[in-house]
Each structure stands twice: as structure tokens, then as C-alpha cells.
């Protein structure tokens, strides 16, 4: 099956990792997993350790200049990166010093033919590999993880759900948090009363325009209170005509 009824191949993720058994992990479940089964996207792994050149299959060594920890060797990681060169999409290195991943970046990656995701371990990867490959460094937040595999799954989950056909209700993606620089409005379902708390009456009115206005107002209120950075960006987009109502 090709993407969006064209001759293009399905969007393909290639993960370069020391732990290929970690994939697909949760990506094999829910919408992403169903999309994988239907060949709406593809997942490949490349075992970095397979490019080690000694009998111990060493992938790391002590850092020049001293210091704690180990660094992934350039000859090993570089060979893995070169082996992935024919795979579609840009090379992304999951790194705490990279640009913070957000919904806009997810949409950008979804427009690519795929992604090559390089997962580091230990203290990271020899800088020369990043320089030689032109890898784009991306962070999922200001904290430290044991390796890039969890971060890679976060990126893939956010991107895959944007691919054509993966989400069952295509319209639902436009109402989620960070679309249009707003956080998502609150959701309610049955029962209409629970532990003395009632669903807002407007949601029971059947008046679609009033519901839409209420949701917009709640999204704006939540964004202003919780994420002033997004709120100011939203106001600026509205001021310049880049954010339409509804």
C-alpha cells in the first residue's frame, strides 16, 4: 500500500539502536500498531552493535580528556549511519541539547518520506559522527534519559498519528492540544453526573455553535493560565491573521 493513493512508498522509520528488541514496543499498539499492520507506515531497526569490529563487539570507549562514563565510538556508529544512508528521511539524533520537539516539528517530520532516528547511550556519541552526518539534534524535554530509545518512540508516536489514514477520525487531530497554539479543551462523557460533579450544561444542549464557542473559550482560558508562552504566540498569530476562529 502506498501513501495517500500515490506512488510513494509508506512513510518509513529507521531506528539505529543498541536495543532493536525495544521496537516496536508500545508503537505496536493502538492506532500506530494498526497503521503498522496495514502498511500505512513501516518500521525498521538497525543494530549498532552489529557494526562493532572487535571480538568483544565493543561500541564505546573512555572519553578523551577524562571524565566519567563512556562514549559511543565514531567508527562503529559512523558505519551504522552510513549503512542507513539509503533509508528515507533525515537523520535525527535524540539528544538533550537538541531543539525541543513540538507539534510543529511532528507535522514537519510527517511530510518527510520517513525518519532515521539515531539513539545514543552512555554519555552520548562521538561528536565527529554528528558533524560528518549532519544529524539534526532533537530533544523531547529538559531531563536525562538512559538512552534515545524512549525519546525515539515519543517522536514516532507523535508523527505516525499524523500520517494519512492512521487516525480513524481525520478531523479529531485538529482539535488536540498544540494545534493552533492552544491547549485542548476539557472532555466529558457518561454518566452526566459523577460524585456530585455535573457535565457543563452547554455540552448537553445539542447546540453545536454554542458547544464550539464554549470549547474555544475553555481552550483559550486553559492556555492563558497554564502556558503563557503558547498564549502569547496564539495572540500574535491572531493579530497577524494566522489563526482563524473555529
PDB file of C-alpha atoms in Angstrom:
ATOM      1  CA  UNK A   1       0.000   0.000   0.000  1.00  0.00           C
ATOM      2  CA  UNK A   2       1.359   3.427  -0.885  1.00  0.00           C
ATOM      3  CA  UNK A   3       0.819   6.748   0.852  1.00  0.00           C
ATOM      4  CA  UNK A   4      -2.342   8.715   0.168  1.00  0.00           C
ATOM      5  CA  UNK A   5      -3.080   6.802  -3.023  1.00  0.00           C
ATOM      6  CA  UNK A   6       0.142   7.935  -4.712  1.00  0.00           C
ATOM      7  CA  UNK A   7       3.142   6.001  -5.985  1.00  0.00           C
ATOM      8  CA  UNK A   8       5.122   6.951  -2.873  1.00  0.00           C
ATOM      9  CA  UNK A   9       6.198   4.203  -0.505  1.00  0.00           C
ATOM     10  CA  UNK A  10       4.794   4.165   3.038  1.00  0.00           C
ATOM     11  CA  UNK A  11       6.405   6.547   5.486  1.00  0.00           C
ATOM     12  CA  UNK A  12       9.358   4.636   6.944  1.00  0.00           C
ATOM     13  CA  UNK A  13      11.086   4.949  10.308  1.00  0.00           C
ATOM     14  CA  UNK A  14      14.587   3.511  10.594  1.00  0.00           C
ATOM     15  CA  UNK A  15      15.848   3.312  14.167  1.00  0.00           C
ATOM     16  CA  UNK A  16      19.586   2.970  14.796  1.00  0.00           C
ATOM     17  CA  UNK A  17      19.907   1.462  18.272  1.00  0.00           C
ATOM     18  CA  UNK A  18      21.789  -0.903  20.557  1.00  0.00           C
ATOM     19  CA  UNK A  19      18.415  -2.326  21.571  1.00  0.00           C
ATOM     20  CA  UNK A  20      16.430  -3.261  18.442  1.00  0.00           C
ATOM     21  CA  UNK A  21      14.269  -5.551  20.590  1.00  0.00           C
ATOM     22  CA  UNK A  22      12.773  -2.405  22.191  1.00  0.00           C
ATOM     23  CA  UNK A  23      10.818  -1.767  18.991  1.00  0.00           C
ATOM     24  CA  UNK A  24       8.000  -1.502  18.160  1.00  0.00           C
ATOM     25  CA  UNK A  25       7.175  -1.592  21.880  1.00  0.00           C
ATOM     26  CA  UNK A  26       4.055   0.497  22.518  1.00  0.00           C
ATOM     27  CA  UNK A  27       4.172   1.588  18.890  1.00  0.00           C
ATOM     28  CA  UNK A  28       2.792  -1.839  18.090  1.00  0.00           C
ATOM     29  CA  UNK A  29      -0.408  -0.984  19.953  1.00  0.00           C
ATOM     30  CA  UNK A  30      -3.420   1.241  19.316  1.00  0.00           C
ATOM     31  CA  UNK A  31      -3.565   3.460  16.220  1.00  0.00           C
ATOM     32  CA  UNK A  32       0.145   3.278  15.465  1.00  0.00           C
ATOM     33  CA  UNK A  33       0.102  -0.510  15.657  1.00  0.00           C
ATOM     34  CA  UNK A  34      -2.950  -0.798  13.431  1.00  0.00           C
ATOM     35  CA  UNK A  35      -1.305   1.535  10.929  1.00  0.00           C
ATOM     36  CA  UNK A  36       1.806  -0.627  11.011  1.00  0.00           C
ATOM     37  CA  UNK A  37      -0.255  -3.751  10.339  1.00  0.00           C
ATOM     38  CA  UNK A  38      -1.973  -2.021   7.410  1.00  0.00           C
ATOM     39  CA  UNK A  39       1.368  -0.896   5.954  1.00  0.00           C
ATOM     40  CA  UNK A  40       0.437   2.784   6.351  1.00  0.00           C
ATOM     41  CA  UNK A  41       3.928   3.197   7.751  1.00  0.00           C
ATOM     42  CA  UNK A  42       6.932   0.963   8.209  1.00  0.00           C
ATOM     43  CA  UNK A  43       9.419   0.407  10.999  1.00  0.00           C
ATOM     44  CA  UNK A  44      12.937  -0.881  10.541  1.00  0.00           C
ATOM     45  CA  UNK A  45      15.710  -1.259  13.111  1.00  0.00           C
ATOM     46  CA  UNK A  46      19.447  -1.254  12.610  1.00  0.00           C
ATOM     47  CA  UNK A  47      21.526  -2.824  15.387  1.00  0.00           C
ATOM     48  CA  UNK A  48      24.508  -0.537  16.007  1.00  0.00           C
ATOM     49  CA  UNK A  49      26.382  -3.327  17.772  1.00  0.00           C
ATOM     50  CA  UNK A  50      26.396  -5.252  14.524  1.00  0.00           C
ATOM     51  CA  UNK A  51      28.982  -2.770  13.224  1.00  0.00           C
ATOM     52  CA  UNK A  52      31.491  -3.355  16.030  1.00  0.00           C
ATOM     53  CA  UNK A  53      34.852  -4.565  14.724  1.00  0.00           C
ATOM     54  CA  UNK A  54      36.441  -6.447  17.612  1.00  0.00           C
ATOM     55  CA  UNK A  55      35.737  -9.856  19.108  1.00  0.00           C
ATOM     56  CA  UNK A  56      34.056  -8.264  22.136  1.00  0.00           C
ATOM     57  CA  UNK A  57      31.706  -6.241  19.911  1.00  0.00           C
ATOM     58  CA  UNK A  58      32.691  -3.059  21.738  1.00  0.00           C
ATOM     59  CA  UNK A  59      30.666   0.021  20.873  1.00  0.00           C
ATOM     60  CA  UNK A  60      32.049   2.502  23.417  1.00  0.00           C
ATOM     61  CA  UNK A  61      35.289   3.724  24.956  1.00  0.00           C
ATOM     62  CA  UNK A  62      36.547   6.175  27.574  1.00  0.00           C
ATOM     63  CA  UNK A  63      36.343   9.873  26.686  1.00  0.00           C
ATOM     64  CA  UNK A  64      39.460  11.763  25.620  1.00  0.00           C
ATOM     65  CA  UNK A  65      40.298  14.383  28.231  1.00  0.00           C
ATOM     66  CA  UNK A  66      38.997  12.228  31.049  1.00  0.00           C
ATOM     67  CA  UNK A  67      35.689  12.301  32.826  1.00  0.00           C
ATOM     68  CA  UNK A  68      33.005   9.906  33.892  1.00  0.00           C
ATOM     69  CA  UNK A  69      31.163   7.495  31.659  1.00  0.00           C
ATOM     70  CA  UNK A  70      31.769   6.107  28.207  1.00  0.00           C
ATOM     71  CA  UNK A  71      31.285   7.492  24.699  1.00  0.00           C
ATOM     72  CA  UNK A  72      29.958   5.610  21.675  1.00  0.00           C
ATOM     73  CA  UNK A  73      32.773   5.096  19.175  1.00  0.00           C
ATOM     74  CA  UNK A  74      32.754   7.012  15.866  1.00  0.00           C
ATOM     75  CA  UNK A  75      33.935   4.059  13.787  1.00  0.00           C
ATOM     76  CA  UNK A  76      31.051   1.889  14.990  1.00  0.00           C
ATOM     77  CA  UNK A  77      28.255   4.469  14.981  1.00  0.00           C
ATOM     78  CA  UNK A  78      29.564   6.058  11.800  1.00  0.00           C
ATOM     79  CA  UNK A  79      29.390   2.727   9.994  1.00  0.00           C
ATOM     80  CA  UNK A  80      25.791   2.241  11.153  1.00  0.00           C
ATOM     81  CA  UNK A  81      24.848   5.719   9.963  1.00  0.00           C
ATOM     82  CA  UNK A  82      26.441   5.049   6.570  1.00  0.00           C
ATOM     83  CA  UNK A  83      24.539   1.771   6.311  1.00  0.00           C
ATOM     84  CA  UNK A  84      21.282   3.673   6.827  1.00  0.00           C
ATOM     85  CA  UNK A  85      22.028   6.218   4.127  1.00  0.00           C
ATOM     86  CA  UNK A  86      19.637   4.620   1.631  1.00  0.00           C
ATOM     87  CA  UNK A  87      16.741   4.699   4.106  1.00  0.00           C
ATOM     88  CA  UNK A  88      14.303   7.575   3.575  1.00  0.00           C
ATOM     89  CA  UNK A  89      14.246  10.792   5.556  1.00  0.00           C
ATOM     90  CA  UNK A  90      16.640  12.983   7.502  1.00  0.00           C
ATOM     91  CA  UNK A  91      18.891  11.688  10.273  1.00  0.00           C
ATOM     92  CA  UNK A  92      17.713  12.745  13.740  1.00  0.00           C
ATOM     93  CA  UNK A  93      19.839  12.277  16.844  1.00  0.00           C
ATOM     94  CA  UNK A  94      17.841  12.185  20.077  1.00  0.00           C
ATOM     95  CA  UNK A  95      19.789  14.485  22.366  1.00  0.00           C
ATOM     96  CA  UNK A  96      19.062  16.707  25.419  1.00  0.00           C
ATOM     97  CA  UNK A  97      20.920  19.551  23.725  1.00  0.00           C
ATOM     98  CA  UNK A  98      18.734  19.464  20.615  1.00  0.00           C
ATOM     99  CA  UNK A  99      15.820  21.666  19.672  1.00  0.00           C
ATOM    100  CA  UNK A 100      12.741  20.778  21.701  1.00  0.00           C
ATOM    101  CA  UNK A 101      10.332  18.518  19.859  1.00  0.00           C
ATOM    102  CA  UNK A 102       6.864  20.005  19.398  1.00  0.00           C
ATOM    103  CA  UNK A 103       3.728  19.562  17.339  1.00  0.00           C
ATOM    104  CA  UNK A 104       5.040  21.769  14.541  1.00  0.00           C
ATOM    105  CA  UNK A 105       8.108  19.559  14.236  1.00  0.00           C
ATOM    106  CA  UNK A 106       5.898  16.462  14.268  1.00  0.00           C
ATOM    107  CA  UNK A 107       3.953  17.857  11.303  1.00  0.00           C
ATOM    108  CA  UNK A 108       7.213  18.667   9.535  1.00  0.00           C
ATOM    109  CA  UNK A 109       8.525  15.128  10.026  1.00  0.00           C
ATOM    110  CA  UNK A 110       5.215  13.680   8.817  1.00  0.00           C
ATOM    111  CA  UNK A 111       5.786  15.445   5.485  1.00  0.00           C
ATOM    112  CA  UNK A 112       9.120  13.691   5.022  1.00  0.00           C
ATOM    113  CA  UNK A 113       9.284  10.265   3.350  1.00  0.00           C
ATOM    114  CA  UNK A 114      10.471   8.910   6.692  1.00  0.00           C
ATOM    115  CA  UNK A 115      12.949   9.428   9.517  1.00  0.00           C
ATOM    116  CA  UNK A 116      16.230   7.881  10.564  1.00  0.00           C
ATOM    117  CA  UNK A 117      16.401   8.030  14.351  1.00  0.00           C
ATOM    118  CA  UNK A 118      19.805   7.648  15.975  1.00  0.00           C
ATOM    119  CA  UNK A 119      19.614   6.513  19.608  1.00  0.00           C
ATOM    120  CA  UNK A 120      22.589   7.237  21.807  1.00  0.00           C
ATOM    121  CA  UNK A 121      23.607   5.555  25.062  1.00  0.00           C
ATOM    122  CA  UNK A 122      26.164   6.156  27.829  1.00  0.00           C
ATOM    123  CA  UNK A 123      27.488   9.746  27.698  1.00  0.00           C
ATOM    124  CA  UNK A 124      26.494  10.064  24.070  1.00  0.00           C
ATOM    125  CA  UNK A 125      28.034   9.743  20.621  1.00  0.00           C
ATOM    126  CA  UNK A 126      31.423  10.953  19.436  1.00  0.00           C
ATOM    127  CA  UNK A 127      30.853  14.478  18.112  1.00  0.00           C
ATOM    128  CA  UNK A 128      32.609  13.721  14.841  1.00  0.00           C
ATOM    129  CA  UNK A 129      29.786  11.406  13.779  1.00  0.00           C
ATOM    130  CA  UNK A 130      27.261  14.198  14.244  1.00  0.00           C
ATOM    131  CA  UNK A 131      29.438  16.646  12.323  1.00  0.00           C
ATOM    132  CA  UNK A 132      30.093  14.253   9.447  1.00  0.00           C
ATOM    133  CA  UNK A 133      26.493  13.113   9.106  1.00  0.00           C
ATOM    134  CA  UNK A 134      24.803  16.494   9.571  1.00  0.00           C
ATOM    135  CA  UNK A 135      22.408  14.873  12.030  1.00  0.00           C
ATOM    136  CA  UNK A 136      19.635  17.056  13.350  1.00  0.00           C
ATOM    137  CA  UNK A 137      19.581  17.020  17.157  1.00  0.00           C
ATOM    138  CA  UNK A 138      16.144  16.836  18.772  1.00  0.00           C
ATOM    139  CA  UNK A 139      15.196  16.783  22.463  1.00  0.00           C
ATOM    140  CA  UNK A 140      11.896  15.662  23.997  1.00  0.00           C
ATOM    141  CA  UNK A 141      12.485  17.716  27.154  1.00  0.00           C
ATOM    142  CA  UNK A 142      14.903  19.097  29.698  1.00  0.00           C
ATOM    143  CA  UNK A 143      15.753  15.898  31.534  1.00  0.00           C
ATOM    144  CA  UNK A 144      18.142  12.992  31.116  1.00  0.00           C
ATOM    145  CA  UNK A 145      17.158   9.507  29.948  1.00  0.00           C
ATOM    146  CA  UNK A 146      19.254   6.349  29.868  1.00  0.00           C
ATOM    147  CA  UNK A 147      19.192   6.357  26.076  1.00  0.00           C
ATOM    148  CA  UNK A 148      17.438   7.597  22.992  1.00  0.00           C
ATOM    149  CA  UNK A 149      15.035   4.693  22.523  1.00  0.00           C
ATOM    150  CA  UNK A 150      12.249   6.103  24.685  1.00  0.00           C
ATOM    151  CA  UNK A 151      12.651   9.501  23.036  1.00  0.00           C
ATOM    152  CA  UNK A 152      12.522   7.875  19.592  1.00  0.00           C
ATOM    153  CA  UNK A 153       9.237   6.196  20.468  1.00  0.00           C
ATOM    154  CA  UNK A 154       7.800   9.516  21.664  1.00  0.00           C
ATOM    155  CA  UNK A 155       8.736  11.190  18.380  1.00  0.00           C
ATOM    156  CA  UNK A 156       7.381   8.325  16.301  1.00  0.00           C
ATOM    157  CA  UNK A 157       4.091   8.169  18.197  1.00  0.00           C
ATOM    158  CA  UNK A 158       3.506  11.885  17.619  1.00  0.00           C
ATOM    159  CA  UNK A 159       4.449  11.714  13.931  1.00  0.00           C
ATOM    160  CA  UNK A 160       2.772   8.460  12.900  1.00  0.00           C
ATOM    161  CA  UNK A 161      -0.682   9.557  14.067  1.00  0.00           C
ATOM    162  CA  UNK A 162      -0.437  12.463  11.593  1.00  0.00           C
ATOM    163  CA  UNK A 163       0.116  10.179   8.604  1.00  0.00           C
ATOM    164  CA  UNK A 164      -2.786   9.737   6.165  1.00  0.00           C
ATOM    165  CA  UNK A 165      -5.181   7.007   7.211  1.00  0.00           C
ATOM    166  CA  UNK A 166      -3.650   6.261  10.620  1.00  0.00           C
ATOM    167  CA  UNK A 167      -6.235   8.135  12.689  1.00  0.00           C
ATOM    168  CA  UNK A 168      -9.739   6.802  12.259  1.00  0.00           C
ATOM    169  CA  UNK A 169     -11.336  10.254  12.553  1.00  0.00           C
ATOM    170  CA  UNK A 170      -9.217  12.617  10.472  1.00  0.00           C
ATOM    171  CA  UNK A 171     -10.996  15.640  11.965  1.00  0.00           C
ATOM    172  CA  UNK A 172     -10.019  14.772  15.532  1.00  0.00           C
ATOM    173  CA  UNK A 173      -6.386  15.704  15.013  1.00  0.00           C
ATOM    174  CA  UNK A 174      -7.276  19.352  14.525  1.00  0.00           C
ATOM    175  CA  UNK A 175      -8.901  19.629  17.967  1.00  0.00           C
ATOM    176  CA  UNK A 176      -5.971  18.376  20.014  1.00  0.00           C
ATOM    177  CA  UNK A 177      -3.507  20.204  22.219  1.00  0.00           C
ATOM    178  CA  UNK A 178      -0.948  22.434  20.477  1.00  0.00           C
ATOM    179  CA  UNK A 179      -2.911  22.641  17.237  1.00  0.00           C
ATOM    180  CA  UNK A 180      -3.219  26.363  16.554  1.00  0.00           C
ATOM    181  CA  UNK A 181      -1.083  27.084  19.672  1.00  0.00           C
ATOM    182  CA  UNK A 182      -3.894  26.223  22.082  1.00  0.00           C
ATOM    183  CA  UNK A 183      -4.105  23.522  24.713  1.00  0.00           C
ATOM    184  CA  UNK A 184      -7.072  21.197  24.376  1.00  0.00           C
ATOM    185  CA  UNK A 185     -10.437  21.951  25.942  1.00  0.00           C
ATOM    186  CA  UNK A 186     -11.824  19.612  28.687  1.00  0.00           C
ATOM    187  CA  UNK A 187     -13.653  16.418  27.750  1.00  0.00           C
ATOM    188  CA  UNK A 188     -16.676  14.766  29.386  1.00  0.00           C
ATOM    189  CA  UNK A 189     -18.649  11.553  28.854  1.00  0.00           C
ATOM    190  CA  UNK A 190     -21.311   9.448  30.576  1.00  0.00           C
ATOM    191  CA  UNK A 191     -22.544   9.471  33.286  1.00  0.00           C
ATOM    192  CA  UNK A 192     -23.731  13.077  33.192  1.00  0.00           C
ATOM    193  CA  UNK A 193     -23.281  13.303  36.966  1.00  0.00           C
ATOM    194  CA  UNK A 194     -20.441  11.687  38.885  1.00  0.00           C
ATOM    195  CA  UNK A 195     -19.586  12.124  42.572  1.00  0.00           C
ATOM    196  CA  UNK A 196     -21.686  15.258  42.694  1.00  0.00           C
ATOM    197  CA  UNK A 197     -19.997  16.780  39.646  1.00  0.00           C
ATOM    198  CA  UNK A 198     -22.106  17.554  36.583  1.00  0.00           C
ATOM    199  CA  UNK A 199     -21.181  17.891  32.948  1.00  0.00           C
ATOM    200  CA  UNK A 200     -21.357  21.547  31.817  1.00  0.00           C
ATOM    201  CA  UNK A 201     -24.897  22.171  30.622  1.00  0.00           C
ATOM    202  CA  UNK A 202     -23.834  23.608  27.281  1.00  0.00           C
ATOM    203  CA  UNK A 203     -22.457  20.192  26.263  1.00  0.00           C
ATOM    204  CA  UNK A 204     -25.891  18.670  26.776  1.00  0.00           C
ATOM    205  CA  UNK A 205     -27.704  21.382  24.823  1.00  0.00           C
ATOM    206  CA  UNK A 206     -27.296  19.910  21.355  1.00  0.00           C
ATOM    207  CA  UNK A 207     -26.452  23.432  20.130  1.00  0.00           C
ATOM    208  CA  UNK A 208     -23.327  22.870  18.047  1.00  0.00           C
ATOM    209  CA  UNK A 209     -22.303  26.512  17.734  1.00  0.00           C
ATOM    210  CA  UNK A 210     -22.616  27.114  21.472  1.00  0.00           C
ATOM    211  CA  UNK A 211     -20.573  23.982  22.115  1.00  0.00           C
ATOM    212  CA  UNK A 212     -17.902  25.159  19.679  1.00  0.00           C
ATOM    213  CA  UNK A 213     -17.728  28.576  21.332  1.00  0.00           C
ATOM    214  CA  UNK A 214     -17.547  27.039  24.812  1.00  0.00           C
ATOM    215  CA  UNK A 215     -14.722  24.728  23.769  1.00  0.00           C
ATOM    216  CA  UNK A 216     -12.795  27.567  22.184  1.00  0.00           C
ATOM    217  CA  UNK A 217     -13.225  29.743  25.283  1.00  0.00           C
ATOM    218  CA  UNK A 218     -12.112  26.943  27.615  1.00  0.00           C
ATOM    219  CA  UNK A 219      -9.093  26.171  25.430  1.00  0.00           C
ATOM    220  CA  UNK A 220      -8.095  29.831  25.481  1.00  0.00           C
ATOM    221  CA  UNK A 221      -8.566  30.092  29.244  1.00  0.00           C
ATOM    222  CA  UNK A 222      -6.519  26.975  29.976  1.00  0.00           C
ATOM    223  CA  UNK A 223      -3.741  28.048  27.614  1.00  0.00           C
ATOM    224  CA  UNK A 224      -3.527  31.555  29.084  1.00  0.00           C
ATOM    225  CA  UNK A 225      -3.284  30.216  32.643  1.00  0.00           C
ATOM    226  CA  UNK A 226      -1.010  27.234  32.092  1.00  0.00           C
ATOM    227  CA  UNK A 227       1.161  28.073  29.097  1.00  0.00           C
ATOM    228  CA  UNK A 228       1.694  31.833  28.717  1.00  0.00           C
ATOM    229  CA  UNK A 229       4.331  31.147  26.068  1.00  0.00           C
ATOM    230  CA  UNK A 230       1.757  29.447  23.843  1.00  0.00           C
ATOM    231  CA  UNK A 231      -0.847  32.083  24.712  1.00  0.00           C
ATOM    232  CA  UNK A 232       1.339  34.953  23.524  1.00  0.00           C
ATOM    233  CA  UNK A 233       2.117  33.058  20.326  1.00  0.00           C
ATOM    234  CA  UNK A 234      -1.584  32.415  19.794  1.00  0.00           C
ATOM    235  CA  UNK A 235      -2.404  36.109  20.276  1.00  0.00           C
ATOM    236  CA  UNK A 236       0.308  37.094  17.835  1.00  0.00           C
ATOM    237  CA  UNK A 237      -0.996  34.641  15.234  1.00  0.00           C
ATOM    238  CA  UNK A 238      -4.490  36.064  15.638  1.00  0.00           C
ATOM    239  CA  UNK A 239      -3.159  39.617  15.362  1.00  0.00           C
ATOM    240  CA  UNK A 240      -1.414  38.828  12.090  1.00  0.00           C
ATOM    241  CA  UNK A 241      -4.343  36.825  10.710  1.00  0.00           C
ATOM    242  CA  UNK A 242      -2.612  33.450  11.033  1.00  0.00           C
ATOM    243  CA  UNK A 243      -5.167  31.882  13.358  1.00  0.00           C
ATOM    244  CA  UNK A 244      -8.753  31.665  12.246  1.00  0.00           C
ATOM    245  CA  UNK A 245     -11.677  31.171  14.579  1.00  0.00           C
ATOM    246  CA  UNK A 246     -13.432  27.803  14.503  1.00  0.00           C
TER     247      UNK A 246
END
